[in-house]
Amino acid sequence: MEINAFADKVCKAVRRELGAGYRVEVKKVRKNNGIIHYGLVILSEGQNVAPTIYLDAFLDAYEQGSTFGMLIRKVLAVYGMGKPGENVDLEFFRSFEKVKDRVCYRLIGMRGNEELLQEVPYIEFLDLAICFYYAYQGEQLGEGSILIHNSHVEMWGTCTAELMRLAQKNTPRLFPWICGSLRDIVSGMWEPEDGREEEVSLEDSFGDGIPMKVLTNEKRTQGAACMLYPELLAQLAGKEERSFYIFPSSVHEVILMPDTGRGEAESFKQMIVEINDAQVAPEEVLSDSLYYYDLAEKRVKIIF
């Protein structure tokens, strides 16, 4: 069954189950790289916010043999666990003074996001785009993000340059960087802050002995943006006294590989393409490019 037909079927069933007093709608959500996900939004009478329940996994379960009735019960259970207990005051978002301390940036690819980039303020960075979001944090909704659109910039009376200035200060503060071996990052064993200077050696190896480090943030989300943190790449390269390759592992992290002078760039490029095709979720792919931080020039550039 196609996802759009399945979403409509779920929507009608949930409406019947909940009855009057609820508004149930299918919502198409555009993710990174133009990926579209279908979600269900359920609003009770008088409620002004509700979580989006994505239906892709429910469709997979349906096609693997789960009964439709069972899936509807699960959708309602997810709604029951995630709905806010009361209305959320969103008026604060109209005031630039109230949001400017949590304006942050993230990186996405220029290619595949052409439609999105017509709607949001951004700055080009190589073949990537620096976009901006509000890092929400509150008792009712927990942590989340609100993508900043051109309409917000107009409402606030600000500009892209101002968003960049704020994000350059806020993002490292709210999402401190970590750089460790792949083993430590994956296992969650990294201990930030204390001893950070002793742990950033690019010589640590993983698996077959290839020296590499994963650069991300403490939340491990949208961590590829750590590439933009002021002077961070210069600090990491300066400690090793050599340049390094940057693999765009995903929007959430990048991998740093020291330049050993062996001329491995072409094989690295092929590795990136193969990993993106086979192992990275389509909406989390950052780029197929191989980047390089040049210590002498103190800048990032594209190799392939």
GROMACS .gro file of C-alpha atoms in nm:
model
  304
    1MET     CA    1   0.000   0.000   0.000
    2GLU     CA    2   0.124   0.350  -0.080
    3ILE     CA    3   0.203   0.564   0.226
    4ASN     CA    4  -0.046   0.837   0.129
    5ALA     CA    5  -0.333   0.588   0.102
    6PHE     CA    6  -0.230   0.424   0.429
    7ALA     CA    7  -0.214   0.763   0.602
    8ASP     CA    8  -0.567   0.852   0.487
    9LYS     CA    9  -0.696   0.516   0.607
   10VAL     CA   10  -0.535   0.562   0.950
   11CYS     CA   11  -0.667   0.918   0.974
   12LYS     CA   12  -1.027   0.809   0.912
   13ALA     CA   13  -1.000   0.523   1.161
   14VAL     CA   14  -0.858   0.746   1.435
   15ARG     CA   15  -1.133   1.002   1.373
   16ARG     CA   16  -1.394   0.731   1.423
   17GLU     CA   17  -1.227   0.609   1.743
   18LEU     CA   18  -1.195   0.953   1.901
   19GLY     CA   19  -1.524   1.099   1.786
   20ALA     CA   20  -1.634   1.458   1.832
   21GLY     CA   21  -1.403   1.702   2.007
   22TYR     CA   22  -1.093   1.601   1.815
   23ARG     CA   23  -0.939   1.722   1.492
   24VAL     CA   24  -0.736   1.457   1.313
   25GLU     CA   25  -0.532   1.545   1.005
   26VAL     CA   26  -0.263   1.396   0.783
   27LYS     CA   27   0.044   1.616   0.761
   28LYS     CA   28   0.316   1.592   0.497
   29VAL     CA   29   0.649   1.687   0.654
   30ARG     CA   30   0.944   1.774   0.434
   31LYS     CA   31   1.270   1.656   0.585
   32ASN     CA   32   1.629   1.710   0.482
   33ASN     CA   33   1.719   1.628   0.120
   34GLY     CA   34   1.358   1.664   0.006
   35ILE     CA   35   1.243   1.350   0.185
   36ILE     CA   36   0.868   1.357   0.260
   37HIS     CA   37   0.724   1.179   0.563
   38TYR     CA   38   0.355   1.139   0.638
   39GLY     CA   39   0.241   1.207   0.992
   40LEU     CA   40  -0.079   1.224   1.190
   41VAL     CA   41  -0.170   1.530   1.398
   42ILE     CA   42  -0.437   1.490   1.665
   43LEU     CA   43  -0.570   1.801   1.838
   44SER     CA   44  -0.829   1.784   2.112
   45GLU     CA   45  -1.077   2.068   2.146
   46GLY     CA   46  -0.907   2.378   2.288
   47GLN     CA   47  -0.557   2.236   2.243
   48ASN     CA   48  -0.308   2.444   2.042
   49VAL     CA   49  -0.014   2.201   2.000
   50ALA     CA   50   0.021   1.830   1.938
   51PRO     CA   51   0.304   1.595   1.842
   52THR     CA   52   0.330   1.463   1.487
   53ILE     CA   53   0.300   1.083   1.480
   54TYR     CA   54   0.499   0.960   1.181
   55LEU     CA   55   0.336   0.669   1.002
   56ASP     CA   56   0.620   0.511   0.803
   57ALA     CA   57   0.700   0.254   1.073
   58PHE     CA   58   0.330   0.173   1.114
   59LEU     CA   59   0.303   0.100   0.743
   60ASP     CA   60   0.606  -0.128   0.764
   61ALA     CA   61   0.443  -0.317   1.052
   62TYR     CA   62   0.116  -0.343   0.858
   63GLU     CA   63   0.290  -0.488   0.554
   64GLN     CA   64   0.470  -0.737   0.778
   65GLY     CA   65   0.144  -0.876   0.915
   66SER     CA   66   0.025  -0.657   1.202
   67THR     CA   67  -0.351  -0.612   1.201
   68PHE     CA   68  -0.490  -0.270   1.120
   69GLY     CA   69  -0.682  -0.260   1.448
   70MET     CA   70  -0.363  -0.326   1.644
   71LEU     CA   71  -0.189  -0.040   1.465
   72ILE     CA   72  -0.471   0.203   1.542
   73ARG     CA   73  -0.448   0.111   1.911
   74LYS     CA   74  -0.074   0.178   1.898
   75VAL     CA   75  -0.127   0.515   1.729
   76LEU     CA   76  -0.371   0.615   2.003
   77ALA     CA   77  -0.129   0.495   2.270
   78VAL     CA   78   0.150   0.707   2.119
   79TYR     CA   79  -0.084   1.005   2.113
   80GLY     CA   80  -0.181   0.950   2.475
   81MET     CA   81   0.180   0.942   2.588
   82GLY     CA   82   0.293   1.242   2.384
   83LYS     CA   83   0.012   1.496   2.407
   84PRO     CA   84   0.079   1.806   2.622
   85GLY     CA   85  -0.124   1.827   2.939
   86GLU     CA   86  -0.218   2.187   2.870
   87ASN     CA   87  -0.187   2.456   2.606
   88VAL     CA   88   0.156   2.594   2.529
   89ASP     CA   89   0.210   2.968   2.508
   90LEU     CA   90   0.369   3.025   2.167
   91GLU     CA   91   0.334   3.403   2.166
   92PHE     CA   92   0.694   3.436   2.282
   93PHE     CA   93   0.807   3.332   1.934
   94ARG     CA   94   0.682   3.661   1.793
   95SER     CA   95   0.942   3.852   1.996
   96PHE     CA   96   1.298   3.849   1.863
   97GLU     CA   97   1.424   3.954   2.206
   98LYS     CA   98   1.277   3.637   2.355
   99VAL     CA   99   1.422   3.397   2.098
  100LYS     CA  100   1.759   3.545   2.004
  101ASP     CA  101   1.952   3.370   2.282
  102ARG     CA  102   1.859   3.028   2.138
  103VAL     CA  103   1.903   3.090   1.766
  104CYS     CA  104   2.137   2.816   1.641
  105TYR     CA  105   2.266   2.681   1.311
  106ARG     CA  106   2.285   2.346   1.135
  107LEU     CA  107   2.432   2.221   0.808
  108ILE     CA  108   2.243   2.066   0.517
  109GLY     CA  109   2.339   1.995   0.157
  110MET     CA  110   2.260   2.250  -0.110
  111ARG     CA  111   2.178   1.969  -0.351
  112GLY     CA  112   1.842   1.809  -0.279
  113ASN     CA  113   1.718   2.096  -0.064
  114GLU     CA  114   1.649   2.350  -0.339
  115GLU     CA  115   1.279   2.391  -0.250
  116LEU     CA  116   1.349   2.428   0.122
  117LEU     CA  117   1.619   2.687   0.063
  118GLN     CA  118   1.367   2.910  -0.115
  119GLU     CA  119   1.175   2.933   0.212
  120VAL     CA  120   1.449   2.980   0.472
  121PRO     CA  121   1.739   3.218   0.534
  122TYR     CA  122   2.075   3.050   0.474
  123ILE     CA  123   2.443   3.109   0.404
  124GLU     CA  124   2.639   2.903   0.153
  125PHE     CA  125   2.935   2.708   0.290
  126LEU     CA  126   3.117   2.515   0.019
  127ASP     CA  127   2.845   2.288  -0.125
  128LEU     CA  128   2.648   2.309   0.200
  129ALA     CA  129   2.397   2.553   0.344
  130ILE     CA  130   2.404   2.698   0.694
  131CYS     CA  131   2.040   2.713   0.810
  132PHE     CA  132   1.901   2.845   1.134
  133TYR     CA  133   1.663   2.717   1.399
  134TYR     CA  134   1.531   2.802   1.742
  135ALA     CA  135   1.644   2.549   2.003
  136TYR     CA  136   1.327   2.505   2.207
  137GLN     CA  137   1.341   2.397   2.569
  138GLY     CA  138   1.046   2.393   2.805
  139GLU     CA  139   0.869   2.190   3.070
  140GLN     CA  140   0.567   2.111   2.853
  141LEU     CA  141   0.733   2.006   2.527
  142GLY     CA  142   1.083   1.917   2.643
  143GLU     CA  143   1.356   1.986   2.389
  144GLY     CA  144   1.305   2.043   2.019
  145SER     CA  145   1.373   2.278   1.732
  146ILE     CA  146   1.176   2.524   1.520
  147LEU     CA  147   1.322   2.588   1.176
  148ILE     CA  148   1.350   2.960   1.106
  149HIS     CA  149   1.178   3.063   0.781
  150ASN     CA  150   1.192   3.383   0.579
  151SER     CA  151   0.855   3.479   0.727
  152HIS     CA  152   1.009   3.473   1.077
  153VAL     CA  153   1.297   3.697   0.967
  154GLU     CA  154   1.045   3.945   0.826
  155MET     CA  155   0.830   3.929   1.140
  156TRP     CA  156   1.131   3.991   1.365
  157GLY     CA  157   1.273   4.268   1.148
  158THR     CA  158   1.616   4.106   1.140
  159CYS     CA  159   1.845   3.963   0.872
  160THR     CA  160   2.051   3.656   0.787
  161ALA     CA  161   2.375   3.821   0.899
  162GLU     CA  162   2.229   3.883   1.244
  163LEU     CA  163   2.106   3.523   1.269
  164MET     CA  164   2.457   3.405   1.184
  165ARG     CA  165   2.613   3.629   1.445
  166LEU     CA  166   2.379   3.495   1.712
  167ALA     CA  167   2.411   3.132   1.603
  168GLN     CA  168   2.790   3.151   1.603
  169LYS     CA  169   2.770   3.242   1.970
  170ASN     CA  170   2.471   3.032   2.079
  171THR     CA  171   2.534   2.697   1.910
  172PRO     CA  172   2.871   2.618   2.075
  173ARG     CA  173   2.726   2.730   2.408
  174LEU     CA  174   2.407   2.523   2.390
  175PHE     CA  175   2.561   2.227   2.205
  176PRO     CA  176   2.925   2.192   2.318
  177TRP     CA  177   3.149   1.992   2.085
  178ILE     CA  178   3.302   1.656   2.158
  179CYS     CA  179   3.572   1.482   1.958
  180GLY     CA  180   3.662   1.124   2.037
  181SER     CA  181   3.725   0.781   1.896
  182LEU     CA  182   3.437   0.618   1.713
  183ARG     CA  183   3.422   0.355   1.985
  184ASP     CA  184   3.380   0.611   2.262
  185ILE     CA  185   3.123   0.822   2.078
  186VAL     CA  186   2.908   0.523   1.983
  187SER     CA  187   2.924   0.370   2.331
  188GLY     CA  188   2.853   0.702   2.500
  189MET     CA  189   3.167   0.674   2.710
  190TRP     CA  190   3.290   1.021   2.624
  191GLU     CA  191   3.334   1.245   2.925
  192PRO     CA  192   3.302   1.609   2.815
  193GLU     CA  193   3.466   1.906   2.979
  194ASP     CA  194   3.708   1.738   3.223
  195GLY     CA  195   4.018   1.618   3.044
  196ARG     CA  196   3.896   1.733   2.702
  197GLU     CA  197   4.242   1.856   2.603
  198GLU     CA  198   4.390   1.513   2.670
  199GLU     CA  199   4.136   1.327   2.459
  200VAL     CA  200   4.143   1.494   2.118
  201SER     CA  201   4.447   1.322   1.966
  202LEU     CA  202   4.373   1.215   1.610
  203GLU     CA  203   4.609   0.921   1.656
  204ASP     CA  204   4.352   0.706   1.841
  205SER     CA  205   4.256   0.414   1.620
  206PHE     CA  206   3.944   0.206   1.575
  207GLY     CA  207   3.878  -0.132   1.419
  208ASP     CA  208   4.154  -0.207   1.170
  209GLY     CA  209   4.388   0.058   1.308
  210ILE     CA  210   4.283   0.348   1.086
  211PRO     CA  211   4.331   0.663   1.293
  212MET     CA  212   4.019   0.877   1.300
  213LYS     CA  213   3.802   1.085   1.527
  214VAL     CA  214   3.431   1.164   1.532
  215LEU     CA  215   3.339   1.530   1.577
  216THR     CA  216   2.987   1.601   1.699
  217ASN     CA  217   2.813   1.772   1.991
  218GLU     CA  218   2.711   1.644   2.332
  219LYS     CA  219   2.353   1.590   2.214
  220ARG     CA  220   2.478   1.397   1.908
  221THR     CA  221   2.223   1.575   1.691
  222GLN     CA  222   2.302   1.814   1.402
  223GLY     CA  223   2.662   1.778   1.515
  224ALA     CA  224   2.812   1.831   1.168
  225ALA     CA  225   2.766   2.201   1.243
  226CYS     CA  226   3.064   2.174   1.481
  227MET     CA  227   3.273   2.230   1.165
  228LEU     CA  228   3.158   2.592   1.192
  229TYR     CA  229   3.254   2.651   1.555
  230PRO     CA  230   3.500   2.940   1.567
  231GLU     CA  231   3.864   2.822   1.564
  232LEU     CA  232   3.770   2.462   1.652
  233LEU     CA  233   3.917   2.296   1.342
  234ALA     CA  234   4.228   2.511   1.374
  235GLN     CA  235   4.261   2.398   1.735
  236LEU     CA  236   4.229   2.029   1.647
  237ALA     CA  237   4.469   2.051   1.353
  238GLY     CA  238   4.715   2.265   1.544
  239LYS     CA  239   4.737   2.012   1.823
  240GLU     CA  240   4.843   1.746   1.573
  241GLU     CA  241   5.046   1.990   1.361
  242ARG     CA  242   4.894   1.858   1.040
  243SER     CA  243   4.592   1.890   0.814
  244PHE     CA  244   4.309   1.637   0.801
  245TYR     CA  245   4.034   1.508   0.576
  246ILE     CA  246   3.672   1.557   0.681
  247PHE     CA  247   3.419   1.286   0.601
  248PRO     CA  248   3.056   1.413   0.609
  249SER     CA  249   2.930   1.107   0.795
  250SER     CA  250   2.581   1.255   0.835
  251VAL     CA  251   2.411   1.576   0.945
  252HIS     CA  252   2.484   1.460   1.300
  253GLU     CA  253   2.860   1.416   1.287
  254VAL     CA  254   3.174   1.432   1.075
  255ILE     CA  255   3.480   1.208   1.081
  256LEU     CA  256   3.830   1.355   1.092
  257MET     CA  257   4.108   1.158   0.924
  258PRO     CA  258   4.467   1.285   0.948
  259ASP     CA  259   4.648   1.349   0.620
  260THR     CA  260   4.926   1.090   0.616
  261GLY     CA  261   5.052   1.196   0.275
  262ARG     CA  262   4.963   0.862   0.116
  263GLY     CA  263   4.734   1.008  -0.150
  264GLU     CA  264   4.420   0.833  -0.026
  265ALA     CA  265   4.171   1.106  -0.119
  266GLU     CA  266   4.018   0.921  -0.416
  267SER     CA  267   3.946   0.606  -0.214
  268PHE     CA  268   3.808   0.822   0.069
  269LYS     CA  269   3.566   0.987  -0.175
  270GLN     CA  270   3.443   0.648  -0.296
  271MET     CA  271   3.399   0.536   0.063
  272ILE     CA  272   3.178   0.836   0.141
  273VAL     CA  273   2.951   0.770  -0.157
  274GLU     CA  274   2.915   0.401  -0.072
  275ILE     CA  275   2.839   0.465   0.295
  276ASN     CA  276   2.580   0.732   0.213
  277ASP     CA  277   2.407   0.496  -0.031
  278ALA     CA  278   2.403   0.191   0.194
  279GLN     CA  279   2.420   0.296   0.559
  280VAL     CA  280   2.288   0.649   0.612
  281ALA     CA  281   1.916   0.730   0.624
  282PRO     CA  282   1.829   0.946   0.319
  283GLU     CA  283   1.716   1.239   0.533
  284GLU     CA  284   2.041   1.231   0.732
  285VAL     CA  285   2.285   1.241   0.437
  286LEU     CA  286   2.491   1.560   0.444
  287SER     CA  287   2.702   1.539   0.128
  288ASP     CA  288   2.895   1.305  -0.099
  289SER     CA  289   3.192   1.543  -0.098
  290LEU     CA  290   3.528   1.487   0.068
  291TYR     CA  291   3.645   1.794   0.262
  292TYR     CA  292   3.990   1.892   0.379
  293TYR     CA  293   4.103   2.124   0.655
  294ASP     CA  294   4.428   2.286   0.545
  295LEU     CA  295   4.635   2.379   0.849
  296ALA     CA  296   4.857   2.620   0.654
  297GLU     CA  297   4.563   2.802   0.494
  298LYS     CA  298   4.340   2.761   0.802
  299ARG     CA  299   4.031   2.686   0.599
  300VAL     CA  300   3.807   2.400   0.484
  301LYS     CA  301   3.791   2.314   0.114
  302ILE     CA  302   3.642   2.045  -0.110
  303ILE     CA  303   3.884   1.784  -0.245
  304PHE     CA  304   3.633   1.583  -0.451
   0.00000   0.00000   0.00000
